[in-house]
Coordinates of C-alpha atoms in Angstrom, one line a residue:
Chain A
D139 CA -0.1 -0.2 0.0
T140 CA 1.2 3.3 -0.8
V141 CA 1.2 5.0 2.8
L142 CA 0.6 9.0 3.4
T143 CA 2.2 10.8 6.2
Q144 CA 0.3 14.1 7.7
S145 CA 1.3 16.4 10.4
P146 CA -1.1 15.7 13.1
A147 CA -2.3 18.8 14.0
L148 CA -1.4 23.0 13.3
A149 CA -2.6 26.1 14.8
V150 CA -2.7 29.2 13.3
S151 CA -4.1 32.5 13.7
P152 CA -6.8 34.3 11.0
G153 CA -5.1 36.3 8.1
E154 CA -2.4 34.1 8.6
R155 CA -0.9 31.3 5.5
V156 CA -1.0 27.8 6.4
T157 CA 0.7 24.9 4.5
I158 CA -0.2 21.4 5.3
S159 CA 2.2 18.9 4.0
C160 CA 1.5 15.0 2.6
R161 CA 4.6 12.7 1.8
A162 CA 3.6 9.5 -0.1
S163 CA 5.7 6.7 0.4
E164 CA 6.2 6.1 -3.3
S165 CA 5.8 8.4 -6.3
V166 CA 2.0 9.3 -7.1
S167 CA 2.9 11.3 -10.0
T168 CA 0.2 14.0 -9.6
G169 CA -2.2 11.8 -8.7
M170 CA -3.1 13.6 -5.1
H171 CA -5.6 15.2 -4.1
W172 CA -7.1 17.2 -0.7
Y173 CA -10.3 17.0 1.0
Q174 CA -11.8 19.4 3.9
Q175 CA -13.7 17.4 6.7
K176 CA -15.8 19.6 9.5
P177 CA -16.8 17.7 12.4
G178 CA -19.9 15.6 11.7
Q179 CA -20.1 16.3 8.2
Q180 CA -18.9 14.6 5.2
P181 CA -15.5 15.6 3.3
K182 CA -15.5 18.1 0.9
L183 CA -13.0 18.0 -2.4
L184 CA -10.9 20.9 -2.5
I185 CA -8.2 20.2 -4.9
Y186 CA -7.5 17.6 -7.8
G187 CA -4.5 16.2 -9.5
A188 CA -2.0 17.7 -7.2
S189 CA -2.8 21.5 -7.9
N190 CA -6.2 21.8 -9.9
L191 CA -9.1 23.7 -7.6
E192 CA -12.0 22.0 -7.4
S193 CA -15.2 24.3 -8.8
G194 CA -17.0 26.6 -6.3
V195 CA -13.9 26.3 -3.7
P196 CA -12.3 29.3 -3.0
A197 CA -9.2 30.7 -4.3
R198 CA -7.4 31.0 -1.3
F199 CA -6.9 27.1 -1.1
S200 CA -4.5 25.9 -3.7
G201 CA -2.0 22.6 -4.2
S202 CA 1.3 21.7 -5.3
G203 CA 3.8 19.3 -5.7
S204 CA 4.3 16.3 -7.4
G205 CA 6.1 12.9 -7.2
T206 CA 6.2 12.1 -3.2
D207 CA 5.9 15.4 -1.7
F208 CA 2.7 17.5 -1.6
T209 CA 0.9 20.9 0.3
L210 CA -2.1 22.1 0.8
T211 CA -2.1 26.0 1.1
I212 CA -4.5 28.4 2.6
D213 CA -3.8 32.1 2.1
P214 CA -5.4 33.7 4.6
V215 CA -6.8 31.6 6.6
E216 CA -10.3 32.5 8.0
A217 CA -12.1 30.9 11.0
D218 CA -14.4 29.0 8.9
D219 CA -11.3 26.8 7.5
T220 CA -11.4 25.1 10.9
A221 CA -11.3 21.5 9.8
T222 CA -9.6 18.4 9.1
Y223 CA -7.6 17.6 6.0
F224 CA -6.7 14.7 4.0
C225 CA -4.6 14.1 1.2
Q226 CA -5.7 10.9 -0.7
Q227 CA -3.6 9.2 -3.9
S228 CA -4.7 7.5 -6.4
W229 CA -1.7 6.0 -8.1
N230 CA -1.8 2.8 -6.5
E231 CA -5.5 1.8 -5.6
Y232 CA -6.7 4.6 -3.1
T233 CA -5.3 5.5 0.1
F234 CA -5.9 8.4 2.5
G235 CA -3.7 10.4 5.0
A236 CA -4.6 10.3 8.3
G237 CA -5.5 14.0 8.2
T238 CA -4.5 16.8 9.7
K239 CA -6.6 19.2 12.3
L240 CA -6.4 22.5 11.7
E241 CA -7.0 24.9 14.5
L242 CA -7.4 28.5 14.8
K243 CA -5.7 30.9 17.6
Chain B
E3 CA -27.9 20.0 -7.4
V4 CA -25.8 16.6 -6.9
Q5 CA -27.5 14.8 -4.0
L6 CA -26.3 11.3 -2.5
V7 CA -28.3 9.9 0.3
E8 CA -27.3 6.8 2.0
S9 CA -29.4 4.1 3.9
G10 CA -29.2 0.9 5.3
G11 CA -27.3 1.3 8.2
G12 CA -27.5 -0.2 11.8
L13 CA -26.4 -2.4 14.3
V14 CA -25.6 -5.8 13.4
Q15 CA -24.2 -8.8 15.3
P16 CA -20.5 -10.0 14.0
G17 CA -20.9 -12.9 10.9
R18 CA -24.2 -11.4 10.2
S19 CA -24.8 -9.2 6.9
L20 CA -26.2 -5.5 6.0
K21 CA -27.1 -3.7 2.9
L22 CA -26.3 -0.3 2.3
S23 CA -28.2 1.7 -0.4
C24 CA -27.3 5.1 -1.8
A25 CA -29.7 7.3 -3.9
A26 CA -28.4 9.3 -6.2
S27 CA -30.1 12.3 -8.0
G28 CA -28.6 15.9 -9.6
F29 CA -27.0 14.3 -12.2
T30 CA -26.7 11.5 -14.9
F31 CA -25.7 8.7 -12.9
S32 CA -25.0 6.4 -15.5
N33 CA -22.1 8.2 -16.7
Y34 CA -20.0 8.2 -13.0
G35 CA -18.0 5.7 -11.2
M36 CA -19.1 5.6 -8.0
A37 CA -17.7 4.5 -4.8
W38 CA -17.9 3.8 -0.9
V39 CA -15.4 5.0 1.7
R40 CA -15.6 4.5 4.9
Q41 CA -14.4 5.8 8.2
A42 CA -14.0 4.6 12.0
P43 CA -15.2 6.4 14.6
T44 CA -12.4 8.9 15.2
K45 CA -10.3 7.4 12.6
G46 CA -9.2 8.3 9.2
L47 CA -10.9 7.4 5.5
E48 CA -10.7 4.2 4.0
W49 CA -11.6 3.1 0.6
V50 CA -13.8 0.2 0.5
A51 CA -15.0 -0.5 -3.4
T52 CA -15.5 1.6 -6.8
I53 CA -17.7 0.2 -9.5
S54 CA -17.4 1.4 -12.9
Y55 CA -19.5 3.6 -14.6
D56 CA -21.8 0.3 -16.2
G57 CA -21.3 -2.2 -13.6
S58 CA -19.1 -4.1 -15.6
S59 CA -15.7 -3.3 -13.3
T60 CA -15.5 -3.7 -9.6
Y61 CA -12.4 -2.9 -7.3
Y62 CA -12.1 -3.9 -3.6
R63 CA -9.9 -3.6 -1.0
D64 CA -7.9 -6.6 0.2
S65 CA -9.7 -6.9 3.7
V66 CA -13.5 -6.9 2.2
K67 CA -12.9 -9.2 -0.8
G68 CA -14.9 -11.9 -0.8
R69 CA -17.1 -10.7 1.9
F70 CA -18.3 -7.3 0.5
T71 CA -20.0 -6.3 -3.1
I72 CA -20.5 -3.3 -4.6
S73 CA -23.5 -2.8 -7.6
R74 CA -25.9 -0.3 -9.3
D75 CA -28.8 0.0 -10.8
N76 CA -28.7 2.8 -13.3
A77 CA -32.3 2.5 -13.8
K78 CA -33.0 3.6 -10.2
S79 CA -29.8 5.7 -10.1
T80 CA -28.8 3.7 -7.0
L81 CA -25.7 2.3 -5.6
Y82 CA -25.6 -0.7 -3.3
L83 CA -23.0 -2.3 -1.0
Q84 CA -23.8 -5.8 0.3
M85 CA -21.6 -6.6 3.3
D86 CA -21.2 -10.3 4.4
S87 CA -19.6 -11.6 7.4
L88 CA -19.3 -8.7 8.9
R89 CA -16.5 -8.4 11.5
S90 CA -15.9 -5.7 14.3
E91 CA -13.2 -3.9 12.5
D92 CA -16.1 -2.9 9.9
T93 CA -17.9 -0.7 12.1
A94 CA -17.5 2.6 10.7
T95 CA -19.7 5.6 8.9
Y96 CA -19.7 4.6 5.2
Y97 CA -20.0 7.2 2.5
C98 CA -21.1 7.0 -0.9
A99 CA -19.1 9.1 -3.1
R100 CA -19.3 10.0 -7.1
Q101 CA -15.8 9.0 -8.4
R102 CA -13.9 11.2 -11.5
A103 CA -11.7 9.4 -13.4
L104 CA -8.8 11.8 -14.1
Y105 CA -5.6 11.5 -12.4
G106 CA -6.3 8.3 -11.3
G107 CA -9.9 8.9 -9.5
Y108 CA -10.9 10.9 -6.7
F109 CA -14.0 11.6 -5.0
D110 CA -16.4 14.8 -6.0
Y111 CA -19.3 14.6 -4.1
W112 CA -19.9 12.5 -0.9
G113 CA -23.3 11.3 0.8
Q114 CA -24.0 12.4 4.4
G115 CA -23.1 9.0 5.2
V116 CA -24.6 6.1 7.4
M117 CA -23.2 4.3 10.3
V118 CA -22.9 0.6 10.3
T119 CA -21.9 -0.7 14.1
V120 CA -20.7 -4.6 14.1
S121 CA -21.2 -5.8 18.1
S122 CA -22.6 -8.8 19.8

């Protein structure tokens, strides 16, 4: 299985820039996607193909990377962005990272 | 508006069966692959199974192969997951998701989820 590693938690202040990382145990090319999940809700697609913004998602969200190292950036962070962010790879079946919980100070 | 509504969850004893359904609306169901993704309590997400747009191809994670069956009825715009020989480790919220094929596959719409609890 392709294992995706994310840092467990981050805390930032509104208005700041935050980067959430995801490292794959093997190359996944650009088969990396990002989701936001708020408590009690279903996941929501933010970024597909490493850097493509899903329709309707604010331009404050962006994605970058290829191969094994990927980043989701939120700039600027807003209070409503409090959530857990998951990466997902599609190069070798489908696996998800354990999620990064973003909290606002 | 795309809507996916799951049903059929509940409490079931180990070794027993359960069948989940997912009613789709707001898009041409027969044009898209579909998937089930689960999330154990306070845990991360885990892909379970995928079915192609016409039902001709199915894919499963190893831990459910031979126990779970994904299927679809395009005339009813409904996705199913038949779960047999259930184990305690299958306890999770099960999400139905629309799957897009670009970049290998990702999930662009998700249902609200249905809880499955496997316990004696």
